[in-house]
C-alpha cells in the first residue's frame, strides 16, 4: 500500500525485532503496539537499546530480525526520507537544525522536504510564538540559545505534519525551567495534528506527567509495560536503573 493512501487510524506495530552489532546483541524479540494518536513512553537504563530501537523504527538502521509496521506498510529498512513521506518522523537528542540558516529558512526547508506548503506555518503559529521563535525569526539557528535551538528542531519535525513522532530524549540539555515546553509541544502535536508520539526520555517526572503507558527496556528485553506509577514501582525496573552503561547507545548514535 502506498503511504499516501494510509489513514491516521493506522497503528505502529513493532513485531519481534532483534538487533545485533556483530557479536553484540542489543535487544531480542521486542514486541509492542502503539495506537494511532497515542502517547507511549519508552524508558530504561543507559545501554538498554532505546536509541537503536528508534533508529530501526525510523529506517535509519535495519533490524537483524523482525519487522515494523505503520498500518499495512512495512517501514523497517526503508529509507528515512521515504518513511518521513509516510508521516513517520524522528527527532534527535542533539539539536538538528541548519546552523547558518534563519529560523524561517529552517522551517521552510523542513516543509519543502516533506512536500508540504507554507500554510503549515499558520498551523504552527501558536507554538512558534510560545517558544519565542517568532521574535527571533530572522536569526541564524547557531546564534540561538541551546533551548531555542532544541525547540526549533522539534518544531521542524512537526512542520512535516507527521502521523507518528519518534522523540529521542527531547528534554535532554534543557534547563529545568524550559522542560515545560516539551509538555506544550507534545500536547500541541496530539491535539492540533492528531499525531502519535513515541517518547524516549530519562526525565521520569516528564514521563509520569505525560505518558498514560510506558514500556521498559533492559538487558536487551522488554521487561515491563503499563501505567508509569505501577511500572516504576516494580522491583525489576528499580533494579534495572541501578546498573547499565552508555556503551550501546554511544555505539548506536555513531553507527
Short mmCIF file of the C-alpha atoms (twelve columns), coordinates in Angstrom:
data_MODEL
# 
_entry.id   MODEL 
# 
loop_
_atom_site.group_PDB 
_atom_site.id 
_atom_site.type_symbol 
_atom_site.label_atom_id 
_atom_site.label_alt_id 
_atom_site.label_comp_id 
_atom_site.label_asym_id 
_atom_site.label_seq_id 
_atom_site.Cartn_x 
_atom_site.Cartn_y 
_atom_site.Cartn_z 
_atom_site.pdbx_PDB_model_num 
ATOM 1   C CA . UNK A 1   0.000  0.000   0.000  1 
ATOM 2   C CA . UNK A 2   1.300  3.465   -0.896 1 
ATOM 3   C CA . UNK A 3   1.982  5.749   2.063  1 
ATOM 4   C CA . UNK A 4   -0.278 8.405   0.548  1 
ATOM 5   C CA . UNK A 5   -3.223 6.052   0.971  1 
ATOM 6   C CA . UNK A 6   -2.624 5.326   4.631  1 
ATOM 7   C CA . UNK A 7   -5.013 6.852   7.137  1 
ATOM 8   C CA . UNK A 8   -4.290 8.317   10.543 1 
ATOM 9   C CA . UNK A 9   -6.163 5.372   12.062 1 
ATOM 10  C CA . UNK A 10  -3.154 3.115   11.483 1 
ATOM 11  C CA . UNK A 11  -1.149 1.846   14.437 1 
ATOM 12  C CA . UNK A 12  2.601  1.439   14.805 1 
ATOM 13  C CA . UNK A 13  3.440  -2.221  15.417 1 
ATOM 14  C CA . UNK A 14  6.870  -3.434  16.462 1 
ATOM 15  C CA . UNK A 15  6.914  -7.171  15.808 1 
ATOM 16  C CA . UNK A 16  9.653  -9.378  17.267 1 
ATOM 17  C CA . UNK A 17  12.504 -7.054  16.375 1 
ATOM 18  C CA . UNK A 18  16.042 -8.039  17.341 1 
ATOM 19  C CA . UNK A 19  19.311 -6.240  16.722 1 
ATOM 20  C CA . UNK A 20  22.954 -7.224  16.983 1 
ATOM 21  C CA . UNK A 21  26.140 -5.363  16.018 1 
ATOM 22  C CA . UNK A 22  28.500 -8.205  15.193 1 
ATOM 23  C CA . UNK A 23  28.549 -10.335 18.327 1 
ATOM 24  C CA . UNK A 24  26.934 -7.644  20.495 1 
ATOM 25  C CA . UNK A 25  23.244 -8.313  20.989 1 
ATOM 26  C CA . UNK A 26  21.457 -5.030  21.671 1 
ATOM 27  C CA . UNK A 27  17.965 -6.416  22.149 1 
ATOM 28  C CA . UNK A 28  15.967 -9.503  21.286 1 
ATOM 29  C CA . UNK A 29  12.351 -10.210 20.359 1 
ATOM 30  C CA . UNK A 30  10.808 -6.857  21.298 1 
ATOM 31  C CA . UNK A 31  7.070  -6.518  20.624 1 
ATOM 32  C CA . UNK A 32  4.611  -3.699  21.252 1 
ATOM 33  C CA . UNK A 33  1.789  -1.847  19.538 1 
ATOM 34  C CA . UNK A 34  1.120  1.869   19.686 1 
ATOM 35  C CA . UNK A 35  -2.320 3.084   18.593 1 
ATOM 36  C CA . UNK A 36  -2.640 5.977   16.161 1 
ATOM 37  C CA . UNK A 37  -2.684 9.282   18.015 1 
ATOM 38  C CA . UNK A 38  -1.427 7.605   21.198 1 
ATOM 39  C CA . UNK A 39  1.408  8.518   23.554 1 
ATOM 40  C CA . UNK A 40  3.819  5.826   24.710 1 
ATOM 41  C CA . UNK A 41  6.866  6.348   26.916 1 
ATOM 42  C CA . UNK A 42  10.000 4.241   26.462 1 
ATOM 43  C CA . UNK A 43  12.368 4.075   29.417 1 
ATOM 44  C CA . UNK A 44  15.343 2.031   30.526 1 
ATOM 45  C CA . UNK A 45  18.918 2.429   31.747 1 
ATOM 46  C CA . UNK A 46  21.735 3.618   29.505 1 
ATOM 47  C CA . UNK A 47  22.673 0.831   27.111 1 
ATOM 48  C CA . UNK A 48  19.178 -0.685  27.036 1 
ATOM 49  C CA . UNK A 49  18.777 -0.152  23.281 1 
ATOM 50  C CA . UNK A 50  16.327 2.760   23.236 1 
ATOM 51  C CA . UNK A 51  18.115 4.863   20.608 1 
ATOM 52  C CA . UNK A 52  18.805 1.794   18.490 1 
ATOM 53  C CA . UNK A 53  15.115 0.937   18.576 1 
ATOM 54  C CA . UNK A 54  14.162 4.422   17.341 1 
ATOM 55  C CA . UNK A 55  16.780 4.143   14.613 1 
ATOM 56  C CA . UNK A 56  15.216 0.863   13.462 1 
ATOM 57  C CA . UNK A 57  11.631 2.125   13.574 1 
ATOM 58  C CA . UNK A 58  12.552 5.246   11.574 1 
ATOM 59  C CA . UNK A 59  14.500 3.262   8.972  1 
ATOM 60  C CA . UNK A 60  17.937 4.560   9.930  1 
ATOM 61  C CA . UNK A 61  19.112 1.054   10.898 1 
ATOM 62  C CA . UNK A 62  17.853 -2.341  9.665  1 
ATOM 63  C CA . UNK A 63  16.722 -4.894  12.264 1 
ATOM 64  C CA . UNK A 64  18.563 -8.211  12.458 1 
ATOM 65  C CA . UNK A 65  15.152 -9.866  12.507 1 
ATOM 66  C CA . UNK A 66  11.501 -8.938  12.934 1 
ATOM 67  C CA . UNK A 67  9.625  -6.067  11.337 1 
ATOM 68  C CA . UNK A 68  7.994  -2.683  12.000 1 
ATOM 69  C CA . UNK A 69  4.585  -1.852  10.514 1 
ATOM 70  C CA . UNK A 70  2.842  1.501   10.153 1 
ATOM 71  C CA . UNK A 71  -0.672 0.464   9.321  1 
ATOM 72  C CA . UNK A 72  -0.352 -2.025  6.464  1 
ATOM 73  C CA . UNK A 73  3.057  -0.730  5.358  1 
ATOM 74  C CA . UNK A 74  6.337  -2.253  6.460  1 
ATOM 75  C CA . UNK A 75  8.682  0.605   7.369  1 
ATOM 76  C CA . UNK A 76  11.820 -1.022  8.752  1 
ATOM 77  C CA . UNK A 77  14.773 -0.946  6.343  1 
ATOM 78  C CA . UNK A 78  13.024 1.707   4.234  1 
ATOM 79  C CA . UNK A 79  14.907 4.975   3.554  1 
ATOM 80  C CA . UNK A 80  14.379 7.609   6.229  1 
ATOM 81  C CA . UNK A 81  13.085 10.101  3.658  1 
ATOM 82  C CA . UNK A 82  10.510 7.557   2.427  1 
ATOM 83  C CA . UNK A 83  9.248  6.942   5.942  1 
ATOM 84  C CA . UNK A 84  9.110  10.685  6.566  1 
ATOM 85  C CA . UNK A 85  6.896  10.922  3.487  1 
ATOM 86  C CA . UNK A 86  4.625  8.339   5.082  1 
ATOM 87  C CA . UNK A 87  4.408  10.504  8.201  1 
ATOM 88  C CA . UNK A 88  6.920  8.634   10.376 1 
ATOM 89  C CA . UNK A 89  9.348  11.280  11.677 1 
ATOM 90  C CA . UNK A 90  12.018 11.204  14.385 1 
ATOM 91  C CA . UNK A 91  13.868 13.799  16.415 1 
ATOM 92  C CA . UNK A 92  17.408 13.546  17.773 1 
ATOM 93  C CA . UNK A 93  18.919 14.005  21.239 1 
ATOM 94  C CA . UNK A 94  21.120 16.770  19.843 1 
ATOM 95  C CA . UNK A 95  19.796 19.836  18.076 1 
ATOM 96  C CA . UNK A 96  19.033 19.121  14.415 1 
ATOM 97  C CA . UNK A 97  18.990 22.413  12.525 1 
ATOM 98  C CA . UNK A 98  20.755 24.110  9.611  1 
ATOM 99  C CA . UNK A 99  23.054 26.318  11.649 1 
ATOM 100 C CA . UNK A 100 23.746 29.091  9.150  1 
ATOM 101 C CA . UNK A 101 20.083 29.496  8.192  1 
ATOM 102 C CA . UNK A 102 17.412 31.569  9.893  1 
ATOM 103 C CA . UNK A 103 14.518 30.095  11.854 1 
ATOM 104 C CA . UNK A 104 12.250 30.833  8.908  1 
ATOM 105 C CA . UNK A 105 14.572 29.099  6.421  1 
ATOM 106 C CA . UNK A 106 14.969 26.082  8.696  1 
ATOM 107 C CA . UNK A 107 11.213 25.629  8.904  1 
ATOM 108 C CA . UNK A 108 10.735 26.154  5.176  1 
ATOM 109 C CA . UNK A 109 13.419 23.550  4.470  1 
ATOM 110 C CA . UNK A 110 11.546 21.018  6.615  1 
ATOM 111 C CA . UNK A 111 8.295  21.873  4.842  1 
ATOM 112 C CA . UNK A 112 9.846  21.504  1.385  1 
ATOM 113 C CA . UNK A 113 11.464 18.205  2.346  1 
ATOM 114 C CA . UNK A 114 8.085  16.757  3.266  1 
ATOM 115 C CA . UNK A 115 6.318  18.103  0.184  1 
ATOM 116 C CA . UNK A 116 4.016  20.354  2.227  1 
ATOM 117 C CA . UNK A 117 3.342  24.027  1.628  1 
ATOM 118 C CA . UNK A 118 3.963  27.204  3.584  1 
ATOM 119 C CA . UNK A 119 0.435  27.161  5.069  1 
ATOM 120 C CA . UNK A 120 1.758  24.717  7.683  1 
ATOM 121 C CA . UNK A 121 3.353  27.747  9.362  1 
ATOM 122 C CA . UNK A 122 -0.133 29.059  10.137 1 
ATOM 123 C CA . UNK A 123 -0.941 25.813  11.957 1 
ATOM 124 C CA . UNK A 124 2.270  26.208  13.963 1 
ATOM 125 C CA . UNK A 125 1.787  29.913  14.787 1 
ATOM 126 C CA . UNK A 126 0.739  29.414  18.419 1 
ATOM 127 C CA . UNK A 127 3.686  27.120  19.098 1 
ATOM 128 C CA . UNK A 128 6.185  29.396  17.353 1 
ATOM 129 C CA . UNK A 129 5.021  32.319  19.475 1 
ATOM 130 C CA . UNK A 130 5.036  30.308  22.720 1 
ATOM 131 C CA . UNK A 131 8.618  29.122  22.202 1 
ATOM 132 C CA . UNK A 132 9.959  32.594  21.368 1 
ATOM 133 C CA . UNK A 133 10.820 31.627  17.806 1 
ATOM 134 C CA . UNK A 134 8.775  34.402  16.169 1 
ATOM 135 C CA . UNK A 135 10.742 37.158  17.875 1 
ATOM 136 C CA . UNK A 136 13.962 35.542  16.591 1 
ATOM 137 C CA . UNK A 137 12.549 34.780  13.144 1 
ATOM 138 C CA . UNK A 138 15.499 36.144  11.126 1 
ATOM 139 C CA . UNK A 139 18.304 34.948  13.415 1 
ATOM 140 C CA . UNK A 140 20.544 32.098  12.311 1 
ATOM 141 C CA . UNK A 141 19.996 28.905  14.266 1 
ATOM 142 C CA . UNK A 142 23.592 28.743  15.520 1 
ATOM 143 C CA . UNK A 143 23.152 32.147  17.213 1 
ATOM 144 C CA . UNK A 144 20.205 30.964  19.298 1 
ATOM 145 C CA . UNK A 145 20.477 29.744  22.910 1 
ATOM 146 C CA . UNK A 146 20.541 25.947  23.140 1 
ATOM 147 C CA . UNK A 147 16.962 25.735  24.420 1 
ATOM 148 C CA . UNK A 148 15.643 27.672  21.415 1 
ATOM 149 C CA . UNK A 149 17.715 25.555  19.025 1 
ATOM 150 C CA . UNK A 150 16.197 22.436  20.561 1 
ATOM 151 C CA . UNK A 151 12.634 23.719  20.211 1 
ATOM 152 C CA . UNK A 152 13.320 24.834  16.635 1 
ATOM 153 C CA . UNK A 153 14.479 21.308  15.750 1 
ATOM 154 C CA . UNK A 154 11.369 19.802  17.321 1 
ATOM 155 C CA . UNK A 155 9.114  22.311  15.561 1 
ATOM 156 C CA . UNK A 156 10.793 21.445  12.254 1 
ATOM 157 C CA . UNK A 157 9.795  17.820  12.818 1 
ATOM 158 C CA . UNK A 158 6.207  18.908  13.413 1 
ATOM 159 C CA . UNK A 159 6.277  21.127  10.293 1 
ATOM 160 C CA . UNK A 160 6.344  17.936  8.197  1 
ATOM 161 C CA . UNK A 161 2.814  17.167  9.506  1 
ATOM 162 C CA . UNK A 162 3.757  13.723  10.850 1 
ATOM 163 C CA . UNK A 163 1.367  10.933  11.722 1 
ATOM 164 C CA . UNK A 164 3.833  9.397   14.179 1 
ATOM 165 C CA . UNK A 165 6.621  11.261  16.003 1 
ATOM 166 C CA . UNK A 166 9.585  9.406   17.471 1 
ATOM 167 C CA . UNK A 167 11.095 11.704  20.101 1 
ATOM 168 C CA . UNK A 168 14.572 10.744  21.333 1 
ATOM 169 C CA . UNK A 169 15.106 12.476  24.694 1 
ATOM 170 C CA . UNK A 170 13.568 15.833  23.745 1 
ATOM 171 C CA . UNK A 171 14.244 17.254  27.213 1 
ATOM 172 C CA . UNK A 172 17.976 16.432  27.132 1 
ATOM 173 C CA . UNK A 173 20.095 19.546  27.692 1 
ATOM 174 C CA . UNK A 174 17.145 21.771  28.587 1 
ATOM 175 C CA . UNK A 175 17.104 23.797  31.777 1 
ATOM 176 C CA . UNK A 176 14.509 22.730  34.310 1 
ATOM 177 C CA . UNK A 177 12.564 25.927  33.598 1 
ATOM 178 C CA . UNK A 178 12.438 25.032  29.885 1 
ATOM 179 C CA . UNK A 179 11.150 21.489  30.231 1 
ATOM 180 C CA . UNK A 180 7.519  22.572  30.333 1 
ATOM 181 C CA . UNK A 181 7.964  23.402  26.639 1 
ATOM 182 C CA . UNK A 182 8.055  19.653  25.963 1 
ATOM 183 C CA . UNK A 183 4.660  19.269  27.636 1 
ATOM 184 C CA . UNK A 184 3.264  22.034  25.415 1 
ATOM 185 C CA . UNK A 185 4.889  20.582  22.312 1 
ATOM 186 C CA . UNK A 186 3.501  17.068  22.782 1 
ATOM 187 C CA . UNK A 187 0.036  18.336  23.681 1 
ATOM 188 C CA . UNK A 188 0.049  20.520  20.554 1 
ATOM 189 C CA . UNK A 189 1.213  17.643  18.340 1 
ATOM 190 C CA . UNK A 190 -1.577 15.427  19.571 1 
ATOM 191 C CA . UNK A 191 -4.427 17.910  19.619 1 
ATOM 192 C CA . UNK A 192 -3.602 20.011  16.535 1 
ATOM 193 C CA . UNK A 193 -2.010 17.358  14.317 1 
ATOM 194 C CA . UNK A 194 -3.648 14.179  15.651 1 
ATOM 195 C CA . UNK A 195 -0.123 12.831  15.903 1 
ATOM 196 C CA . UNK A 196 1.027  9.738   17.781 1 
ATOM 197 C CA . UNK A 197 4.125  10.201  19.964 1 
ATOM 198 C CA . UNK A 198 6.696  7.602   20.973 1 
ATOM 199 C CA . UNK A 199 8.693  9.289   23.724 1 
ATOM 200 C CA . UNK A 200 12.146 8.041   24.788 1 
ATOM 201 C CA . UNK A 201 13.127 10.008  27.859 1 
ATOM 202 C CA . UNK A 202 15.269 9.837   31.019 1 
ATOM 203 C CA . UNK A 203 13.285 12.566  32.798 1 
ATOM 204 C CA . UNK A 204 10.980 10.430  34.947 1 
ATOM 205 C CA . UNK A 205 8.940  13.429  36.080 1 
ATOM 206 C CA . UNK A 206 8.176  14.152  32.429 1 
ATOM 207 C CA . UNK A 207 7.286  10.515  31.752 1 
ATOM 208 C CA . UNK A 208 4.969  10.305  34.760 1 
ATOM 209 C CA . UNK A 209 3.376  13.634  33.899 1 
ATOM 210 C CA . UNK A 210 2.637  12.919  30.255 1 
ATOM 211 C CA . UNK A 211 2.530  9.213   29.458 1 
ATOM 212 C CA . UNK A 212 -0.512 7.042   30.163 1 
ATOM 213 C CA . UNK A 213 1.546  3.963   29.249 1 
ATOM 214 C CA . UNK A 214 5.253  3.108   29.298 1 
ATOM 215 C CA . UNK A 215 7.451  0.212   28.257 1 
ATOM 216 C CA . UNK A 216 10.780 -0.613  29.890 1 
ATOM 217 C CA . UNK A 217 13.818 -1.990  28.068 1 
ATOM 218 C CA . UNK A 218 16.677 -3.612  29.955 1 
ATOM 219 C CA . UNK A 219 19.315 -6.148  29.051 1 
ATOM 220 C CA . UNK A 220 18.005 -6.438  25.530 1 
ATOM 221 C CA . UNK A 221 14.480 -7.299  26.562 1 
ATOM 222 C CA . UNK A 222 11.173 -5.571  27.164 1 
ATOM 223 C CA . UNK A 223 10.781 -6.259  30.882 1 
ATOM 224 C CA . UNK A 224 7.654  -4.287  31.786 1 
ATOM 225 C CA . UNK A 225 4.759  -2.315  30.353 1 
ATOM 226 C CA . UNK A 226 1.812  -0.491  31.868 1 
ATOM 227 C CA . UNK A 227 0.953  2.740   33.668 1 
ATOM 228 C CA . UNK A 228 4.033  4.692   34.840 1 
ATOM 229 C CA . UNK A 229 3.173  4.539   38.530 1 
ATOM 230 C CA . UNK A 230 2.838  0.765   38.647 1 
ATOM 231 C CA . UNK A 231 5.763  0.081   36.302 1 
ATOM 232 C CA . UNK A 232 8.200  2.333   38.179 1 
ATOM 233 C CA . UNK A 233 7.275  0.638   41.468 1 
ATOM 234 C CA . UNK A 234 8.299  -2.818  40.201 1 
ATOM 235 C CA . UNK A 235 11.441 -4.314  41.726 1 
ATOM 236 C CA . UNK A 236 12.890 -5.461  38.390 1 
ATOM 237 C CA . UNK A 237 12.505 -1.942  36.982 1 
ATOM 238 C CA . UNK A 238 14.093 -0.374  40.068 1 
ATOM 239 C CA . UNK A 239 16.968 -2.863  39.850 1 
ATOM 240 C CA . UNK A 240 17.448 -2.085  36.150 1 
ATOM 241 C CA . UNK A 241 18.166 1.557   36.935 1 
ATOM 242 C CA . UNK A 242 20.971 0.659   39.345 1 
ATOM 243 C CA . UNK A 243 23.192 -0.630  36.517 1 
ATOM 244 C CA . UNK A 244 23.775 -0.226  32.789 1 
ATOM 245 C CA . UNK A 245 26.367 1.605   30.729 1 
ATOM 246 C CA . UNK A 246 26.499 4.104   27.911 1 
ATOM 247 C CA . UNK A 247 28.312 1.718   25.555 1 
ATOM 248 C CA . UNK A 248 25.391 0.626   23.366 1 
ATOM 249 C CA . UNK A 249 23.665 3.960   22.951 1 
ATOM 250 C CA . UNK A 250 27.020 5.572   22.122 1 
ATOM 251 C CA . UNK A 251 27.590 2.827   19.532 1 
ATOM 252 C CA . UNK A 252 24.120 3.301   18.061 1 
ATOM 253 C CA . UNK A 253 24.499 7.039   17.640 1 
ATOM 254 C CA . UNK A 254 27.717 6.573   15.677 1 
ATOM 255 C CA . UNK A 255 26.524 3.639   13.568 1 
# 
